């Protein structure tokens, strides 16, 4: 994509985000819980799927401490992302008030917000990997079973979603 097309796309995004910010009431605080999880597990990573099975893992005191640090890092990354997004919406709204948009500034704001969010999410991800590395072979086997079951449930949900949006797969019998 050439630079002019990118700036036009960024400008369009900025206008849409700004319009959304003006029309959307502020989101209620989530208290570190993922909004789509009934069990309140944090984030999206495989180990985070294990929150409801944590007791079965029988974590040692040291492992529990690492788990809590990883949860805290995930919560902090989520909160920082929400805060940065709110700040970005405010900045974009201010840019919209100008007679002539500064697309380079808008692009820079969006890119900075994305990079900061990725860095914080990566740090939380590293902590979850450290938790997994600390597990015994038996704990890893148990964790793997539950993660695989969670992935299978996700696959089923995605298949239902695609069937709903895309219709039946090619060659499927018509009912």
PDB file of C-alpha atoms in Angstrom:
ATOM      1  CA  UNK A   1       0.000   0.000   0.000  1.00  0.00           C
ATOM      2  CA  UNK A   2       1.492   3.333  -0.948  1.00  0.00           C
ATOM      3  CA  UNK A   3       1.960   6.054   1.621  1.00  0.00           C
ATOM      4  CA  UNK A   4      -0.960   8.204   0.377  1.00  0.00           C
ATOM      5  CA  UNK A   5      -3.364   5.242   0.526  1.00  0.00           C
ATOM      6  CA  UNK A   6      -2.165   4.429   4.035  1.00  0.00           C
ATOM      7  CA  UNK A   7      -2.755   8.012   5.169  1.00  0.00           C
ATOM      8  CA  UNK A   8      -6.232   7.969   3.640  1.00  0.00           C
ATOM      9  CA  UNK A   9      -6.996   4.700   5.436  1.00  0.00           C
ATOM     10  CA  UNK A  10      -5.660   6.077   8.722  1.00  0.00           C
ATOM     11  CA  UNK A  11      -7.767   9.197   8.272  1.00  0.00           C
ATOM     12  CA  UNK A  12     -10.874   7.138   7.657  1.00  0.00           C
ATOM     13  CA  UNK A  13     -10.119   5.018  10.726  1.00  0.00           C
ATOM     14  CA  UNK A  14      -9.587   8.156  12.781  1.00  0.00           C
ATOM     15  CA  UNK A  15     -12.917   9.557  11.693  1.00  0.00           C
ATOM     16  CA  UNK A  16     -14.704   6.305  12.478  1.00  0.00           C
ATOM     17  CA  UNK A  17     -13.040   5.950  15.887  1.00  0.00           C
ATOM     18  CA  UNK A  18     -13.772   9.580  16.685  1.00  0.00           C
ATOM     19  CA  UNK A  19     -17.400   9.214  15.662  1.00  0.00           C
ATOM     20  CA  UNK A  20     -17.670   6.061  17.736  1.00  0.00           C
ATOM     21  CA  UNK A  21     -16.092   7.805  20.724  1.00  0.00           C
ATOM     22  CA  UNK A  22     -18.618  10.608  20.491  1.00  0.00           C
ATOM     23  CA  UNK A  23     -21.561   8.201  20.235  1.00  0.00           C
ATOM     24  CA  UNK A  24     -20.418   5.514  22.675  1.00  0.00           C
ATOM     25  CA  UNK A  25     -20.791   5.814  26.442  1.00  0.00           C
ATOM     26  CA  UNK A  26     -17.698   4.913  28.439  1.00  0.00           C
ATOM     27  CA  UNK A  27     -17.223   1.213  29.067  1.00  0.00           C
ATOM     28  CA  UNK A  28     -17.837   0.032  32.618  1.00  0.00           C
ATOM     29  CA  UNK A  29     -14.743  -1.164  34.444  1.00  0.00           C
ATOM     30  CA  UNK A  30     -14.161  -4.871  33.950  1.00  0.00           C
ATOM     31  CA  UNK A  31     -12.169  -5.405  37.138  1.00  0.00           C
ATOM     32  CA  UNK A  32      -9.596  -7.436  35.233  1.00  0.00           C
ATOM     33  CA  UNK A  33     -12.081 -10.026  33.998  1.00  0.00           C
ATOM     34  CA  UNK A  34     -12.362 -10.914  30.346  1.00  0.00           C
ATOM     35  CA  UNK A  35     -15.795  -9.730  29.176  1.00  0.00           C
ATOM     36  CA  UNK A  36     -16.692 -12.916  27.291  1.00  0.00           C
ATOM     37  CA  UNK A  37     -15.712 -15.479  29.880  1.00  0.00           C
ATOM     38  CA  UNK A  38     -18.371 -16.804  32.209  1.00  0.00           C
ATOM     39  CA  UNK A  39     -15.723 -18.188  34.551  1.00  0.00           C
ATOM     40  CA  UNK A  40     -13.936 -14.820  34.823  1.00  0.00           C
ATOM     41  CA  UNK A  41     -10.662 -16.189  33.445  1.00  0.00           C
ATOM     42  CA  UNK A  42      -8.271 -13.590  32.192  1.00  0.00           C
ATOM     43  CA  UNK A  43      -7.218 -13.009  28.640  1.00  0.00           C
ATOM     44  CA  UNK A  44      -6.908 -15.492  25.813  1.00  0.00           C
ATOM     45  CA  UNK A  45      -3.770 -17.594  26.318  1.00  0.00           C
ATOM     46  CA  UNK A  46      -3.854 -21.355  26.775  1.00  0.00           C
ATOM     47  CA  UNK A  47      -2.817 -21.238  30.429  1.00  0.00           C
ATOM     48  CA  UNK A  48      -5.435 -18.594  31.069  1.00  0.00           C
ATOM     49  CA  UNK A  49      -8.021 -21.149  29.878  1.00  0.00           C
ATOM     50  CA  UNK A  50      -7.030 -23.204  32.902  1.00  0.00           C
ATOM     51  CA  UNK A  51      -8.356 -20.776  35.491  1.00  0.00           C
ATOM     52  CA  UNK A  52     -11.341 -22.989  36.335  1.00  0.00           C
ATOM     53  CA  UNK A  53      -9.066 -26.066  36.587  1.00  0.00           C
ATOM     54  CA  UNK A  54      -6.347 -24.388  38.623  1.00  0.00           C
ATOM     55  CA  UNK A  55      -7.186 -26.329  41.802  1.00  0.00           C
ATOM     56  CA  UNK A  56      -6.681 -29.646  39.955  1.00  0.00           C
ATOM     57  CA  UNK A  57      -3.103 -28.634  39.145  1.00  0.00           C
ATOM     58  CA  UNK A  58      -2.259 -28.579  42.862  1.00  0.00           C
ATOM     59  CA  UNK A  59       0.234 -25.738  42.486  1.00  0.00           C
ATOM     60  CA  UNK A  60       3.091 -25.392  44.945  1.00  0.00           C
ATOM     61  CA  UNK A  61       3.476 -22.131  46.845  1.00  0.00           C
ATOM     62  CA  UNK A  62       6.116 -20.942  44.366  1.00  0.00           C
ATOM     63  CA  UNK A  63       3.916 -21.883  41.379  1.00  0.00           C
ATOM     64  CA  UNK A  64       0.924 -20.141  42.977  1.00  0.00           C
ATOM     65  CA  UNK A  65       3.016 -16.997  43.380  1.00  0.00           C
ATOM     66  CA  UNK A  66       4.008 -17.131  39.691  1.00  0.00           C
ATOM     67  CA  UNK A  67       0.387 -17.747  38.663  1.00  0.00           C
ATOM     68  CA  UNK A  68      -0.803 -14.721  40.647  1.00  0.00           C
ATOM     69  CA  UNK A  69       1.963 -12.577  39.115  1.00  0.00           C
ATOM     70  CA  UNK A  70       0.913 -13.693  35.610  1.00  0.00           C
ATOM     71  CA  UNK A  71      -2.742 -12.889  36.381  1.00  0.00           C
ATOM     72  CA  UNK A  72      -1.725  -9.473  37.693  1.00  0.00           C
ATOM     73  CA  UNK A  73       0.373  -8.825  34.588  1.00  0.00           C
ATOM     74  CA  UNK A  74      -2.583  -9.805  32.376  1.00  0.00           C
ATOM     75  CA  UNK A  75      -4.899  -7.519  34.323  1.00  0.00           C
ATOM     76  CA  UNK A  76      -2.404  -4.653  34.137  1.00  0.00           C
ATOM     77  CA  UNK A  77      -1.923  -5.131  30.387  1.00  0.00           C
ATOM     78  CA  UNK A  78      -5.696  -5.164  29.837  1.00  0.00           C
ATOM     79  CA  UNK A  79      -6.220  -2.051  31.931  1.00  0.00           C
ATOM     80  CA  UNK A  80      -3.329  -0.254  30.234  1.00  0.00           C
ATOM     81  CA  UNK A  81      -4.775  -1.173  26.828  1.00  0.00           C
ATOM     82  CA  UNK A  82      -8.188   0.204  27.805  1.00  0.00           C
ATOM     83  CA  UNK A  83      -6.615   3.382  29.206  1.00  0.00           C
ATOM     84  CA  UNK A  84      -4.455   3.864  26.101  1.00  0.00           C
ATOM     85  CA  UNK A  85      -7.461   3.304  23.844  1.00  0.00           C
ATOM     86  CA  UNK A  86      -9.471   5.906  25.759  1.00  0.00           C
ATOM     87  CA  UNK A  87      -6.565   8.355  25.466  1.00  0.00           C
ATOM     88  CA  UNK A  88      -6.296   7.585  21.745  1.00  0.00           C
ATOM     89  CA  UNK A  89     -10.020   8.282  21.279  1.00  0.00           C
ATOM     90  CA  UNK A  90      -9.577  11.624  23.044  1.00  0.00           C
ATOM     91  CA  UNK A  91      -6.582  12.501  20.875  1.00  0.00           C
ATOM     92  CA  UNK A  92      -8.442  11.521  17.721  1.00  0.00           C
ATOM     93  CA  UNK A  93     -11.460  13.565  18.785  1.00  0.00           C
ATOM     94  CA  UNK A  94      -9.157  16.583  19.249  1.00  0.00           C
ATOM     95  CA  UNK A  95      -7.670  15.992  15.798  1.00  0.00           C
ATOM     96  CA  UNK A  96     -11.163  15.866  14.283  1.00  0.00           C
ATOM     97  CA  UNK A  97     -11.826  19.357  15.582  1.00  0.00           C
ATOM     98  CA  UNK A  98      -9.041  20.758  13.404  1.00  0.00           C
ATOM     99  CA  UNK A  99      -9.900  22.138  10.003  1.00  0.00           C
ATOM    100  CA  UNK A 100      -7.139  20.076   8.351  1.00  0.00           C
ATOM    101  CA  UNK A 101      -6.321  16.653   9.721  1.00  0.00           C
ATOM    102  CA  UNK A 102      -2.700  15.832  10.472  1.00  0.00           C
ATOM    103  CA  UNK A 103      -2.708  12.276   9.154  1.00  0.00           C
ATOM    104  CA  UNK A 104       0.934  11.728  10.053  1.00  0.00           C
ATOM    105  CA  UNK A 105       0.144  12.575  13.684  1.00  0.00           C
ATOM    106  CA  UNK A 106      -2.926  10.330  13.647  1.00  0.00           C
ATOM    107  CA  UNK A 107      -0.863   7.486  12.204  1.00  0.00           C
ATOM    108  CA  UNK A 108       1.811   8.048  14.860  1.00  0.00           C
ATOM    109  CA  UNK A 109      -0.774   8.035  17.681  1.00  0.00           C
ATOM    110  CA  UNK A 110      -2.333   4.799  16.451  1.00  0.00           C
ATOM    111  CA  UNK A 111       1.049   3.132  15.958  1.00  0.00           C
ATOM    112  CA  UNK A 112       2.282   4.170  19.428  1.00  0.00           C
ATOM    113  CA  UNK A 113      -0.844   2.823  21.085  1.00  0.00           C
ATOM    114  CA  UNK A 114      -0.516  -0.473  19.193  1.00  0.00           C
ATOM    115  CA  UNK A 115       3.181  -0.876  20.060  1.00  0.00           C
ATOM    116  CA  UNK A 116       2.622  -0.132  23.754  1.00  0.00           C
ATOM    117  CA  UNK A 117      -0.250  -2.605  23.969  1.00  0.00           C
ATOM    118  CA  UNK A 118       1.811  -5.304  22.234  1.00  0.00           C
ATOM    119  CA  UNK A 119       4.772  -4.785  24.569  1.00  0.00           C
ATOM    120  CA  UNK A 120       2.627  -5.093  27.691  1.00  0.00           C
ATOM    121  CA  UNK A 121       0.760  -8.093  26.341  1.00  0.00           C
ATOM    122  CA  UNK A 122       4.071  -9.752  25.471  1.00  0.00           C
ATOM    123  CA  UNK A 123       5.349  -9.210  29.027  1.00  0.00           C
ATOM    124  CA  UNK A 124       2.211 -10.879  30.440  1.00  0.00           C
ATOM    125  CA  UNK A 125       2.577 -13.702  27.919  1.00  0.00           C
ATOM    126  CA  UNK A 126       6.166 -14.285  29.063  1.00  0.00           C
ATOM    127  CA  UNK A 127       4.948 -14.618  32.652  1.00  0.00           C
ATOM    128  CA  UNK A 128       2.392 -17.237  31.623  1.00  0.00           C
ATOM    129  CA  UNK A 129       5.139 -19.159  29.820  1.00  0.00           C
ATOM    130  CA  UNK A 130       7.194 -19.042  33.032  1.00  0.00           C
ATOM    131  CA  UNK A 131       4.220 -20.489  34.931  1.00  0.00           C
ATOM    132  CA  UNK A 132       3.986 -23.361  32.452  1.00  0.00           C
ATOM    133  CA  UNK A 133       7.741 -23.975  32.606  1.00  0.00           C
ATOM    134  CA  UNK A 134       7.475 -24.310  36.390  1.00  0.00           C
ATOM    135  CA  UNK A 135       4.884 -27.113  36.185  1.00  0.00           C
ATOM    136  CA  UNK A 136       5.856 -30.735  36.761  1.00  0.00           C
ATOM    137  CA  UNK A 137       5.404 -33.259  33.953  1.00  0.00           C
ATOM    138  CA  UNK A 138       2.158 -34.502  35.536  1.00  0.00           C
ATOM    139  CA  UNK A 139       0.835 -30.942  35.900  1.00  0.00           C
ATOM    140  CA  UNK A 140       1.727 -30.271  32.253  1.00  0.00           C
ATOM    141  CA  UNK A 141      -0.137 -33.428  31.176  1.00  0.00           C
ATOM    142  CA  UNK A 142      -3.229 -32.327  33.084  1.00  0.00           C
ATOM    143  CA  UNK A 143      -2.906 -28.751  31.793  1.00  0.00           C
ATOM    144  CA  UNK A 144      -2.514 -30.051  28.237  1.00  0.00           C
ATOM    145  CA  UNK A 145      -5.705 -32.119  28.530  1.00  0.00           C
ATOM    146  CA  UNK A 146      -7.724 -29.127  29.650  1.00  0.00           C
ATOM    147  CA  UNK A 147      -6.157 -26.804  27.072  1.00  0.00           C
ATOM    148  CA  UNK A 148      -6.909 -29.291  24.282  1.00  0.00           C
ATOM    149  CA  UNK A 149     -10.511 -29.564  25.489  1.00  0.00           C
ATOM    150  CA  UNK A 150     -10.763 -25.764  25.493  1.00  0.00           C
ATOM    151  CA  UNK A 151      -9.340 -25.585  21.982  1.00  0.00           C
ATOM    152  CA  UNK A 152     -11.837 -28.204  20.798  1.00  0.00           C
ATOM    153  CA  UNK A 153     -14.684 -26.119  22.256  1.00  0.00           C
ATOM    154  CA  UNK A 154     -13.318 -23.040  20.464  1.00  0.00           C
ATOM    155  CA  UNK A 155     -13.099 -24.975  17.192  1.00  0.00           C
ATOM    156  CA  UNK A 156     -16.751 -26.017  17.555  1.00  0.00           C
ATOM    157  CA  UNK A 157     -17.813 -22.418  18.272  1.00  0.00           C
ATOM    158  CA  UNK A 158     -15.877 -21.162  15.262  1.00  0.00           C
ATOM    159  CA  UNK A 159     -17.395 -23.844  13.031  1.00  0.00           C
ATOM    160  CA  UNK A 160     -20.900 -22.860  14.200  1.00  0.00           C
ATOM    161  CA  UNK A 161     -20.086 -19.197  13.634  1.00  0.00           C
ATOM    162  CA  UNK A 162     -18.825 -19.864  10.117  1.00  0.00           C
ATOM    163  CA  UNK A 163     -21.858 -22.015   9.301  1.00  0.00           C
ATOM    164  CA  UNK A 164     -24.106 -19.241  10.558  1.00  0.00           C
ATOM    165  CA  UNK A 165     -22.334 -16.504   8.595  1.00  0.00           C
ATOM    166  CA  UNK A 166     -21.215 -18.375   5.509  1.00  0.00           C
ATOM    167  CA  UNK A 167     -23.961 -20.934   5.099  1.00  0.00           C
ATOM    168  CA  UNK A 168     -23.314 -24.661   4.806  1.00  0.00           C
ATOM    169  CA  UNK A 169     -19.893 -25.774   3.560  1.00  0.00           C
ATOM    170  CA  UNK A 170     -19.659 -26.691  -0.132  1.00  0.00           C
ATOM    171  CA  UNK A 171     -21.056 -30.139  -0.799  1.00  0.00           C
ATOM    172  CA  UNK A 172     -23.070 -30.243   2.431  1.00  0.00           C
ATOM    173  CA  UNK A 173     -26.551 -31.745   2.033  1.00  0.00           C
ATOM    174  CA  UNK A 174     -29.401 -29.250   1.941  1.00  0.00           C
ATOM    175  CA  UNK A 175     -32.126 -29.842   4.552  1.00  0.00           C
TER     176      UNK A 175
END
